[in-house]
Amino acid sequence: MISLNSIIKMYNEKKILNNINLEIEDNQFISIKGPSGVGKSTLLNILAGLEKSDSGKYIFCNTPMHELNSDKLSEIRGSQMGYISQYNPMIRKCTVRENILVPLFLEKYDEKQINSYIDELSMYLKIEHLLDKKIEKLSGGERQRVGIIRALIKKPKLLIADEPTGSLDEDTTILVFNLFKRLCENQMTIIMATHSHLSSQYADKEFILDSKGLTYNF
Ligand code: ADP
C-alpha cells in the first residue's frame, strides 16, 4: 500500500527526516515510536499528503504522491485517508455528532447507516452520552475520542493517527488499540505515532524513529 524511498525533509536547513525508507502492506496496524521532536508528526504529515518531502519517493496505492500538487493530494486524503491530529481542531459551538459529520459535508450519504455507525463507535469509546453536547463542554480526552470517530466516519483505506491516545487513561487507550486492531482485520491500514507502552501488544509491526533514522523493531 505504501512505499517510502529515501525521504528527506528539511526545516530551516536542518535535516529532520534523513533517508527514510518504509514499506507497508494492506491491513496492517503499524506503530511508530521515538523521542519527542525526532520527526514523527512530520513523517505522518508527509504520509497524509499534508506536507511534501524535499526529496525521495512516496507511493500510495500505486500513486506517486511526491509528484502531485496540493489539490490532488487533498483529494486523495479526503477520499482515501482519515487523519487524527494531536490537536483535534473542531467547531466548538457545534455538537459532537455535527463535528463527526464534517468530513461528509458536500457528500451524499445514507443518514440512517452513518448515524448508526456513529452510535456504534461512540458506544464502544464510551462517549455516546455526549453526542448532542457542544464540543466546548468536553474534556480533552472526550475530544480526542470524537477526533478518532470523525477520522473513521468515511471508513478510510488508510488511517493516520498522531498520538491518538495522548489524553486518554490506560483503560480507554486499550479500547482504542483494540478498535484499531479490529479495523485492520477489516480492510483498514493504520499508521500511528505513539508514546504508549501498550501499543506493542496490539500493533502488527513497530518502528523506532530516532536521530539515526527509522528502524524496524518487530
Ligand atoms: P515529533 O512528532 O517526533 O515530536 P515533529 O515532527 O513534530 O516531531 O518535529 C520534528 C522537528 O521539526 C522539531 O524540531 C520541530 O521543531 C521541527 N518542525 C516541525 N514542524 C516544523 C515547521 N513547520 N517549521 C519548522 N520546524 C518544524
Coordinates of C-alpha atoms and ligand atoms in Angstrom, one line a residue:
M1 CA 0.0 0.0 0.0
I2 CA 2.8 2.4 1.0
S3 CA 6.3 2.7 -0.1
L4 CA 8.7 5.5 1.1
N5 CA 12.1 5.6 -0.6
S6 CA 14.9 7.8 0.6
I7 CA 12.7 10.5 2.1
I8 CA 14.4 13.7 3.2
K9 CA 12.7 16.6 4.9
M10 CA 14.4 19.8 6.0
Y11 CA 13.2 22.7 8.1
N12 CA 15.3 25.8 8.1
E13 CA 18.4 24.0 6.7
K14 CA 18.1 21.3 9.4
K15 CA 17.5 17.8 8.3
I16 CA 14.5 16.5 10.2
L17 CA 14.0 13.2 8.3
N18 CA 17.1 11.7 6.8
N19 CA 16.8 9.0 4.3
I20 CA 13.6 7.3 5.5
N21 CA 12.6 4.0 3.8
L22 CA 9.4 2.2 4.7
E23 CA 7.2 -0.5 3.1
I24 CA 3.7 -1.1 4.5
E25 CA 1.3 -3.7 3.3
D26 CA -2.5 -3.6 3.4
N27 CA -4.4 -4.3 6.6
Q28 CA -1.5 -3.7 8.9
F29 CA -1.5 -1.9 12.3
I30 CA 1.8 0.0 12.4
S31 CA 3.1 1.8 15.4
I32 CA 5.9 4.4 15.2
K33 CA 7.7 5.3 18.4
G34 CA 10.6 7.6 19.3
P35 CA 11.5 10.6 21.4
S36 CA 9.7 13.9 21.0
G37 CA 11.0 16.2 18.3
V38 CA 12.5 13.5 16.2
G39 CA 10.1 13.9 13.3
K40 CA 7.2 11.5 13.9
S41 CA 4.5 14.1 13.1
T42 CA 6.5 15.3 10.1
L43 CA 6.6 11.8 8.8
L44 CA 2.8 11.3 9.3
N45 CA 2.1 14.7 7.7
I46 CA 4.1 13.5 4.6
L47 CA 2.1 10.2 4.6
A48 CA -1.1 12.2 4.8
G49 CA -0.1 14.5 1.9
L50 CA -0.2 17.5 4.2
E51 CA 3.5 18.2 3.6
K52 CA 5.9 17.3 0.9
S53 CA 9.4 15.9 1.4
D54 CA 12.4 17.7 -0.1
S55 CA 13.5 14.6 -1.9
G56 CA 12.6 10.9 -2.1
K57 CA 9.7 9.0 -3.4
Y58 CA 6.3 8.3 -1.8
I59 CA 4.0 5.8 -3.4
F60 CA 0.5 5.4 -2.0
C61 CA -1.7 2.7 -3.7
N62 CA 0.4 2.9 -6.8
T63 CA 0.1 6.7 -7.0
P64 CA 3.4 8.7 -6.9
M65 CA 2.4 11.2 -4.2
H66 CA 5.7 13.1 -4.5
E67 CA 4.7 14.2 -8.0
L68 CA 1.3 15.6 -7.1
N69 CA 0.3 19.2 -6.3
S70 CA -1.5 20.0 -3.0
D71 CA -5.0 20.0 -4.6
K72 CA -4.6 16.5 -5.8
L73 CA -3.0 15.4 -2.5
S74 CA -6.0 16.8 -0.6
E75 CA -8.4 15.0 -2.9
I76 CA -6.6 11.7 -2.2
R77 CA -6.5 12.4 1.5
G78 CA -10.2 13.3 1.5
S79 CA -11.3 10.2 -0.3
Q80 CA -9.0 7.5 1.0
M81 CA -7.4 8.7 4.3
G82 CA -8.5 9.5 7.8
Y83 CA -6.2 11.7 9.9
I84 CA -6.2 12.1 13.7
S85 CA -4.1 15.1 14.7
Q86 CA -2.7 15.7 18.1
Y87 CA -4.7 18.9 18.3
N88 CA -8.2 17.8 17.3
P89 CA -9.3 21.0 15.6
M90 CA -13.1 21.2 16.0
I91 CA -16.1 23.5 15.7
R92 CA -16.6 24.5 19.4
K93 CA -20.2 25.7 19.0
C94 CA -21.4 22.6 17.2
T95 CA -22.4 19.3 18.8
V96 CA -20.2 16.2 18.9
R97 CA -22.4 14.5 16.2
E98 CA -22.2 17.5 13.9
N99 CA -18.4 17.6 14.2
I100 CA -18.2 13.9 13.4
L101 CA -20.2 14.5 10.3
V102 CA -17.9 17.3 9.0
P103 CA -15.9 15.0 6.6
L104 CA -19.2 14.1 4.9
F105 CA -20.2 17.7 4.2
L106 CA -20.8 18.0 0.5
E107 CA -21.3 14.3 0.1
K108 CA -24.4 12.1 -0.3
Y109 CA -24.7 9.5 2.4
D110 CA -27.1 7.2 4.0
E111 CA -28.1 9.1 7.1
K112 CA -29.5 6.1 9.0
Q113 CA -26.4 4.0 8.3
I114 CA -24.0 6.7 9.2
N115 CA -25.8 7.6 12.4
S116 CA -25.9 4.0 13.5
Y117 CA -22.1 3.8 12.8
I118 CA -21.6 6.9 14.9
D119 CA -23.7 5.3 17.7
E120 CA -21.8 2.1 17.5
L121 CA -18.3 3.8 17.6
S122 CA -19.3 6.2 20.3
M123 CA -20.8 3.5 22.5
Y124 CA -17.6 1.5 22.1
L125 CA -15.5 4.5 23.1
K126 CA -17.9 5.4 25.9
I127 CA -19.0 8.9 24.6
E128 CA -22.5 8.0 23.4
H129 CA -24.0 10.3 26.1
L130 CA -22.1 13.3 24.7
L131 CA -23.3 13.1 21.1
D132 CA -25.7 16.0 21.5
K133 CA -23.4 18.1 23.6
K134 CA -21.4 21.1 22.3
I135 CA -17.7 20.5 21.8
E136 CA -16.8 23.3 24.1
K137 CA -18.3 21.3 27.0
L138 CA -16.0 18.3 26.5
S139 CA -12.7 17.4 28.2
G140 CA -9.5 16.8 26.3
G141 CA -9.9 13.0 26.5
E142 CA -13.5 13.2 25.3
R143 CA -12.5 15.4 22.4
Q144 CA -9.7 13.0 21.5
R145 CA -12.3 10.2 21.1
V146 CA -14.5 12.5 19.0
G147 CA -11.5 13.1 16.7
I148 CA -11.0 9.3 16.4
I149 CA -14.6 8.8 15.3
R150 CA -14.6 11.7 12.9
A151 CA -11.4 10.3 11.2
L152 CA -13.2 6.9 10.9
I153 CA -16.5 8.1 9.6
K154 CA -15.7 7.6 5.9
K155 CA -14.2 4.2 6.6
P156 CA -10.9 5.2 5.1
K157 CA -8.4 2.8 3.5
L158 CA -5.6 4.4 5.5
L159 CA -5.9 5.9 9.0
I160 CA -3.0 8.1 10.1
A161 CA -3.1 8.7 13.8
D162 CA -0.7 11.1 15.6
E163 CA -0.7 10.2 19.3
P164 CA -4.4 9.3 19.3
T165 CA -4.4 8.3 22.9
G166 CA -2.2 11.1 24.4
S167 CA -5.0 12.4 26.6
L168 CA -6.6 9.1 27.5
D169 CA -6.3 6.9 30.5
E170 CA -5.0 3.3 30.3
D171 CA -8.4 1.6 30.0
T172 CA -9.5 3.9 27.3
T173 CA -6.2 3.6 25.5
I174 CA -6.7 -0.2 25.4
L175 CA -10.2 0.3 24.0
V176 CA -8.8 2.4 21.2
F177 CA -6.0 0.0 20.4
N178 CA -8.5 -2.9 20.3
L179 CA -10.7 -0.9 18.0
F180 CA -7.7 -0.2 15.7
K181 CA -6.7 -3.9 15.7
R182 CA -10.3 -4.9 14.7
L183 CA -10.4 -2.3 11.9
C184 CA -7.2 -3.6 10.4
E185 CA -8.7 -7.0 10.3
N186 CA -11.5 -5.4 8.3
Q187 CA -9.8 -3.7 5.4
M188 CA -8.1 -0.7 7.1
T189 CA -4.4 0.1 7.4
I190 CA -3.4 2.2 10.4
I191 CA -0.1 4.1 10.9
M192 CA 0.1 5.5 14.4
A193 CA 2.7 7.6 16.2
T194 CA 2.6 6.9 19.9
H195 CA 4.4 7.1 23.2
S196 CA 2.2 4.4 24.8
H197 CA 4.0 1.4 26.1
L198 CA 0.7 -0.6 25.5
S199 CA 0.9 -0.2 21.7
S200 CA 3.4 -3.0 21.3
Q201 CA 0.8 -5.6 22.4
Y202 CA -1.6 -4.5 19.7
A203 CA 0.4 -3.4 16.6
D204 CA 1.4 -5.8 13.9
K205 CA 4.7 -4.0 13.4
E206 CA 6.6 -1.4 15.3
F207 CA 9.3 1.1 14.0
I208 CA 11.5 3.3 16.1
L209 CA 12.3 6.8 14.7
D210 CA 15.4 8.4 16.2
S211 CA 18.2 10.7 15.1
K212 CA 19.8 7.7 13.2
G213 CA 16.6 7.2 11.2
L214 CA 13.7 4.7 11.1
T215 CA 14.5 1.2 12.3
Y216 CA 12.3 -1.9 12.4
N217 CA 11.7 -3.1 16.0
F218 CA 9.3 -6.1 15.4
Ligands
ADP1 P1 7.7 14.6 16.9 O1 6.4 14.4 16.3 O2 8.6 13.4 16.8 O3 7.7 15.2 18.2 P2 7.9 16.7 14.9 O4 7.7 16.1 13.6 O5 6.7 17.5 15.5 O6 8.5 15.7 15.9 O7 9.1 17.8 14.8 C1 10.4 17.5 14.4 C2 11.3 18.7 14.4 O8 10.9 19.5 13.3 C3 11.2 19.6 15.6 O9 12.5 20.1 15.9 C4 10.2 20.7 15.2 O10 10.5 21.8 16.0 C5 10.6 20.8 13.8 N1 9.4 21.3 13.0 C6 8.2 20.7 12.8 N2 7.4 21.3 12.0 C7 8.1 22.5 11.7 C8 7.8 23.6 10.8 N3 6.6 23.7 10.2 N4 8.7 24.5 10.7 C9 9.9 24.4 11.3 N5 10.3 23.4 12.1 C10 9.4 22.4 12.3

